[in-house]
């Protein structure tokens, strides 16, 4: 039987899951900085603020418990990708985007170093990221992607042919791959729990079971009281639409995952997946996977991409057809795993701005700030965002505060039902484009996918 939900596999197998949550807010309170959201963005921001200014009173308000959202449900990719880089290059010039990319490269090391410093054992293995191509069209996109990454200074990135890819990971039908060392596998829950504990050791106040219903200048409103502070920072990612006035700010995109039972060593030998690089592909409806520390494969992708009215789930339960499609994807990549037990399945939401650009913002006049819109690349990006928010709150002008994603504004998503109809149509187009490319072996990207990219603002 596949355990469906339970927040995520990471939570369902957590031996400390039965521990009671932190106490909720018990009445009106004050702080110097109040942070809404107890995921990576909020916790990293609290951590760096207290590290830099120990006397600062920092309070984190979390609607459920730390890591309830994407931070406790993601695929465990700590890597250097950032949503919107090419758009920032178009808006601010190549050099500005190059600085942003270099900051992301450094961020992978920063997270690993802080985890070691704080004694956080998050099953981190720095095996890099391998992106594979399995069709001629995917190979064309892979080569273009590789060349673009080189243009952003990744001189240590490598391009592999079919035989070299097989030596890295034995993916069925792989015709090429691109590998970067700027990536690591992590256990998402262990990182978020360790980070929350590190924040509390520094004196950060964390209130769980405390939903924030509205944010305005100088205050965050909850059912239990109002927290007033000169700075109010929104770090709610895929749950942003639940806040008053933010229904159309960021779209909560669904992503789903499954995980296998532990795989025998003899099968791992056939898969050639020895260095535990995280694995992705160049499909339009892309996948992402990791070899876990206990020798399972966790693999994810889009199921039902969006729920009408920006709704979010409660416990991570995903659709049976999504479990079936991800299982089929797993065995398509690795036929040797046909019949392997799928022990857990779950889903979660990630934040998608209308132009697919991650942002960090602070309005000095109101003290309101936010970070997010990571479009699924938030494990590392949240750390860079947090360090940038720290500098903005402290009023410091640094290399981080001049990066091109700072104070970027974007228009809101369309109202319903156009939002729902548009997202469903776009992902249907991407899936059809993948099928067309696989069936025809064309070396060119399907026109349907190009059209979908233009309509969505993805490129």
PDB file of N, CA, C and O in Angstrom, residues 333-372:
ATOM      1  N   UNK A 333      12.221   5.918 -17.144  1.00  0.00           N
ATOM      2  CA  UNK A 333      13.624   6.277 -16.950  1.00  0.00           C
ATOM      3  C   UNK A 333      14.462   5.068 -16.564  1.00  0.00           C
ATOM      4  O   UNK A 333      15.594   4.924 -17.028  1.00  0.00           O
ATOM      5  N   UNK A 334      13.893   4.215 -15.712  1.00  0.00           N
ATOM      6  CA  UNK A 334      14.639   3.072 -15.174  1.00  0.00           C
ATOM      7  C   UNK A 334      13.804   1.794 -15.304  1.00  0.00           C
ATOM      8  O   UNK A 334      13.119   1.394 -14.356  1.00  0.00           O
ATOM      9  N   UNK A 335      13.799   1.148 -16.464  1.00  0.00           N
ATOM     10  CA  UNK A 335      12.996  -0.067 -16.653  1.00  0.00           C
ATOM     11  C   UNK A 335      13.303  -1.157 -15.633  1.00  0.00           C
ATOM     12  O   UNK A 335      12.428  -1.974 -15.318  1.00  0.00           O
ATOM     13  N   UNK A 336      14.513  -1.178 -15.088  1.00  0.00           N
ATOM     14  CA  UNK A 336      14.881  -2.192 -14.096  1.00  0.00           C
ATOM     15  C   UNK A 336      14.045  -2.074 -12.827  1.00  0.00           C
ATOM     16  O   UNK A 336      13.999  -3.019 -12.024  1.00  0.00           O
ATOM     17  N   UNK A 337      13.369  -0.936 -12.639  1.00  0.00           N
ATOM     18  CA  UNK A 337      12.561  -0.728 -11.439  1.00  0.00           C
ATOM     19  C   UNK A 337      11.099  -1.113 -11.633  1.00  0.00           C
ATOM     20  O   UNK A 337      10.279  -0.882 -10.733  1.00  0.00           O
ATOM     21  N   UNK A 338      10.766  -1.697 -12.766  1.00  0.00           N
ATOM     22  CA  UNK A 338       9.392  -2.148 -12.991  1.00  0.00           C
ATOM     23  C   UNK A 338       8.977  -3.111 -11.884  1.00  0.00           C
ATOM     24  O   UNK A 338       9.687  -4.080 -11.590  1.00  0.00           O
ATOM     25  N   UNK A 339       7.847  -2.818 -11.259  1.00  0.00           N
ATOM     26  CA  UNK A 339       7.367  -3.649 -10.157  1.00  0.00           C
ATOM     27  C   UNK A 339       7.877  -3.231  -8.788  1.00  0.00           C
ATOM     28  O   UNK A 339       7.448  -3.790  -7.778  1.00  0.00           O
ATOM     29  N   UNK A 340       8.782  -2.248  -8.728  1.00  0.00           N
ATOM     30  CA  UNK A 340       9.290  -1.774  -7.441  1.00  0.00           C
ATOM     31  C   UNK A 340       8.161  -1.100  -6.649  1.00  0.00           C
ATOM     32  O   UNK A 340       7.365  -0.348  -7.205  1.00  0.00           O
ATOM     33  N   UNK A 341       8.111  -1.361  -5.363  1.00  0.00           N
ATOM     34  CA  UNK A 341       7.051  -0.803  -4.526  1.00  0.00           C
ATOM     35  C   UNK A 341       7.192   0.709  -4.401  1.00  0.00           C
ATOM     36  O   UNK A 341       8.290   1.227  -4.166  1.00  0.00           O
ATOM     37  N   UNK A 342       6.077   1.409  -4.551  1.00  0.00           N
ATOM     38  CA  UNK A 342       6.006   2.842  -4.277  1.00  0.00           C
ATOM     39  C   UNK A 342       5.432   2.985  -2.869  1.00  0.00           C
ATOM     40  O   UNK A 342       4.272   2.667  -2.633  1.00  0.00           O
ATOM     41  N   UNK A 343       6.249   3.440  -1.939  1.00  0.00           N
ATOM     42  CA  UNK A 343       5.831   3.444  -0.538  1.00  0.00           C
ATOM     43  C   UNK A 343       5.080   4.706  -0.128  1.00  0.00           C
ATOM     44  O   UNK A 343       4.219   4.654   0.749  1.00  0.00           O
ATOM     45  N   UNK A 344       5.400   5.846  -0.759  1.00  0.00           N
ATOM     46  CA  UNK A 344       4.793   7.121  -0.354  1.00  0.00           C
ATOM     47  C   UNK A 344       4.538   8.000  -1.570  1.00  0.00           C
ATOM     48  O   UNK A 344       5.277   7.946  -2.566  1.00  0.00           O
ATOM     49  N   UNK A 345       3.495   8.800  -1.470  1.00  0.00           N
ATOM     50  CA  UNK A 345       3.176   9.804  -2.483  1.00  0.00           C
ATOM     51  C   UNK A 345       2.660  11.052  -1.771  1.00  0.00           C
ATOM     52  O   UNK A 345       2.019  10.951  -0.721  1.00  0.00           O
ATOM     53  N   UNK A 346       2.929  12.206  -2.348  1.00  0.00           N
ATOM     54  CA  UNK A 346       2.457  13.449  -1.725  1.00  0.00           C
ATOM     55  C   UNK A 346       2.502  14.577  -2.747  1.00  0.00           C
ATOM     56  O   UNK A 346       3.009  14.412  -3.863  1.00  0.00           O
ATOM     57  N   UNK A 347       1.973  15.719  -2.357  1.00  0.00           N
ATOM     58  CA  UNK A 347       2.003  16.897  -3.227  1.00  0.00           C
ATOM     59  C   UNK A 347       2.168  18.147  -2.381  1.00  0.00           C
ATOM     60  O   UNK A 347       2.037  18.109  -1.150  1.00  0.00           O
ATOM     61  N   UNK A 348       2.449  19.253  -3.029  1.00  0.00           N
ATOM     62  CA  UNK A 348       2.586  20.537  -2.352  1.00  0.00           C
ATOM     63  C   UNK A 348       2.502  21.647  -3.375  1.00  0.00           C
ATOM     64  O   UNK A 348       2.410  21.392  -4.584  1.00  0.00           O
ATOM     65  N   UNK A 349       2.548  22.882  -2.911  1.00  0.00           N
ATOM     66  CA  UNK A 349       2.442  24.018  -3.827  1.00  0.00           C
ATOM     67  C   UNK A 349       3.702  24.865  -3.777  1.00  0.00           C
ATOM     68  O   UNK A 349       4.368  24.973  -2.750  1.00  0.00           O
ATOM     69  N   UNK A 350       4.018  25.442  -4.921  1.00  0.00           N
ATOM     70  CA  UNK A 350       5.130  26.375  -5.040  1.00  0.00           C
ATOM     71  C   UNK A 350       4.590  27.678  -5.611  1.00  0.00           C
ATOM     72  O   UNK A 350       3.535  27.709  -6.247  1.00  0.00           O
ATOM     73  N   UNK A 351       5.285  28.769  -5.358  1.00  0.00           N
ATOM     74  CA  UNK A 351       4.801  30.078  -5.761  1.00  0.00           C
ATOM     75  C   UNK A 351       5.288  30.470  -7.150  1.00  0.00           C
ATOM     76  O   UNK A 351       6.487  30.413  -7.431  1.00  0.00           O
ATOM     77  N   UNK A 352       4.352  30.877  -8.016  1.00  0.00           N
ATOM     78  CA  UNK A 352       4.694  31.259  -9.392  1.00  0.00           C
ATOM     79  C   UNK A 352       4.196  32.676  -9.669  1.00  0.00           C
ATOM     80  O   UNK A 352       2.991  32.908  -9.747  1.00  0.00           O
ATOM     81  N   UNK A 353       5.088  33.650  -9.821  1.00  0.00           N
ATOM     82  CA  UNK A 353       4.669  34.996 -10.235  1.00  0.00           C
ATOM     83  C   UNK A 353       4.238  34.983 -11.704  1.00  0.00           C
ATOM     84  O   UNK A 353       4.561  34.047 -12.450  1.00  0.00           O
ATOM     85  N   UNK A 354       3.547  36.021 -12.125  1.00  0.00           N
ATOM     86  CA  UNK A 354       3.032  36.056 -13.496  1.00  0.00           C
ATOM     87  C   UNK A 354       4.153  36.048 -14.523  1.00  0.00           C
ATOM     88  O   UNK A 354       3.966  35.554 -15.645  1.00  0.00           O
ATOM     89  N   UNK A 355       5.334  36.575 -14.207  1.00  0.00           N
ATOM     90  CA  UNK A 355       6.442  36.565 -15.157  1.00  0.00           C
ATOM     91  C   UNK A 355       7.493  35.514 -14.813  1.00  0.00           C
ATOM     92  O   UNK A 355       8.583  35.524 -15.371  1.00  0.00           O
ATOM     93  N   UNK A 356       7.197  34.624 -13.864  1.00  0.00           N
ATOM     94  CA  UNK A 356       8.079  33.508 -13.490  1.00  0.00           C
ATOM     95  C   UNK A 356       9.431  34.008 -12.973  1.00  0.00           C
ATOM     96  O   UNK A 356      10.457  33.361 -13.167  1.00  0.00           O
ATOM     97  N   UNK A 357       9.435  35.127 -12.269  1.00  0.00           N
ATOM     98  CA  UNK A 357      10.679  35.697 -11.742  1.00  0.00           C
ATOM     99  C   UNK A 357      10.659  35.717 -10.217  1.00  0.00           C
ATOM    100  O   UNK A 357       9.774  36.338  -9.615  1.00  0.00           O
ATOM    101  N   UNK A 358      11.625  35.093  -9.593  1.00  0.00           N
ATOM    102  CA  UNK A 358      11.796  35.195  -8.146  1.00  0.00           C
ATOM    103  C   UNK A 358      12.182  36.630  -7.788  1.00  0.00           C
ATOM    104  O   UNK A 358      12.878  37.309  -8.555  1.00  0.00           O
ATOM    105  N   UNK A 359      11.748  37.086  -6.606  1.00  0.00           N
ATOM    106  CA  UNK A 359      11.981  38.474  -6.220  1.00  0.00           C
ATOM    107  C   UNK A 359      12.260  38.601  -4.727  1.00  0.00           C
ATOM    108  O   UNK A 359      11.836  37.776  -3.924  1.00  0.00           O
ATOM    109  N   UNK A 360      12.956  39.686  -4.390  1.00  0.00           N
ATOM    110  CA  UNK A 360      13.143  40.134  -3.007  1.00  0.00           C
ATOM    111  C   UNK A 360      12.814  41.615  -2.974  1.00  0.00           C
ATOM    112  O   UNK A 360      13.335  42.384  -3.787  1.00  0.00           O
ATOM    113  N   UNK A 361      11.960  42.009  -2.045  1.00  0.00           N
ATOM    114  CA  UNK A 361      11.494  43.398  -2.028  1.00  0.00           C
ATOM    115  C   UNK A 361      11.392  43.915  -0.601  1.00  0.00           C
ATOM    116  O   UNK A 361      10.976  43.185   0.302  1.00  0.00           O
ATOM    117  N   UNK A 362      11.739  45.161  -0.388  1.00  0.00           N
ATOM    118  CA  UNK A 362      11.447  45.860   0.862  1.00  0.00           C
ATOM    119  C   UNK A 362      11.040  47.285   0.535  1.00  0.00           C
ATOM    120  O   UNK A 362      11.771  48.024  -0.129  1.00  0.00           O
ATOM    121  N   UNK A 363       9.854  47.671   0.982  1.00  0.00           N
ATOM    122  CA  UNK A 363       9.356  49.040   0.849  1.00  0.00           C
ATOM    123  C   UNK A 363       9.788  49.802   2.102  1.00  0.00           C
ATOM    124  O   UNK A 363       9.241  49.596   3.190  1.00  0.00           O
ATOM    125  N   UNK A 364      10.746  50.684   1.961  1.00  0.00           N
ATOM    126  CA  UNK A 364      11.282  51.383   3.131  1.00  0.00           C
ATOM    127  C   UNK A 364      10.246  52.312   3.763  1.00  0.00           C
ATOM    128  O   UNK A 364      10.284  52.570   4.969  1.00  0.00           O
ATOM    129  N   UNK A 365       9.302  52.787   2.977  1.00  0.00           N
ATOM    130  CA  UNK A 365       8.292  53.707   3.512  1.00  0.00           C
ATOM    131  C   UNK A 365       7.328  53.006   4.454  1.00  0.00           C
ATOM    132  O   UNK A 365       6.902  53.575   5.468  1.00  0.00           O
ATOM    133  N   UNK A 366       6.971  51.755   4.145  1.00  0.00           N
ATOM    134  CA  UNK A 366       5.997  51.025   4.951  1.00  0.00           C
ATOM    135  C   UNK A 366       6.624  49.952   5.843  1.00  0.00           C
ATOM    136  O   UNK A 366       5.986  49.481   6.786  1.00  0.00           O
ATOM    137  N   UNK A 367       7.852  49.542   5.536  1.00  0.00           N
ATOM    138  CA  UNK A 367       8.475  48.451   6.276  1.00  0.00           C
ATOM    139  C   UNK A 367       8.009  47.078   5.825  1.00  0.00           C
ATOM    140  O   UNK A 367       8.400  46.064   6.414  1.00  0.00           O
ATOM    141  N   UNK A 368       7.178  47.031   4.777  1.00  0.00           N
ATOM    142  CA  UNK A 368       6.700  45.749   4.265  1.00  0.00           C
ATOM    143  C   UNK A 368       7.712  45.166   3.281  1.00  0.00           C
ATOM    144  O   UNK A 368       8.230  45.871   2.410  1.00  0.00           O
ATOM    145  N   UNK A 369       7.970  43.876   3.430  1.00  0.00           N
ATOM    146  CA  UNK A 369       8.900  43.216   2.526  1.00  0.00           C
ATOM    147  C   UNK A 369       8.439  41.814   2.219  1.00  0.00           C
ATOM    148  O   UNK A 369       7.560  41.269   2.892  1.00  0.00           O
ATOM    149  N   UNK A 370       9.038  41.232   1.204  1.00  0.00           N
ATOM    150  CA  UNK A 370       8.713  39.844   0.879  1.00  0.00           C
ATOM    151  C   UNK A 370       9.818  39.222   0.034  1.00  0.00           C
ATOM    152  O   UNK A 370      10.640  39.913  -0.561  1.00  0.00           O
ATOM    153  N   UNK A 371       9.801  37.915   0.011  1.00  0.00           N
ATOM    154  CA  UNK A 371      10.726  37.146  -0.823  1.00  0.00           C
ATOM    155  C   UNK A 371       9.993  35.907  -1.290  1.00  0.00           C
ATOM    156  O   UNK A 371       9.179  35.337  -0.563  1.00  0.00           O
ATOM    157  N   UNK A 372      10.281  35.486  -2.517  1.00  0.00           N
ATOM    158  CA  UNK A 372       9.667  34.254  -3.002  1.00  0.00           C
ATOM    159  C   UNK A 372       9.419  34.289  -4.485  1.00  0.00           C
ATOM    160  O   UNK A 372      10.084  34.999  -5.239  1.00  0.00           O
TER     161      UNK A 372
END
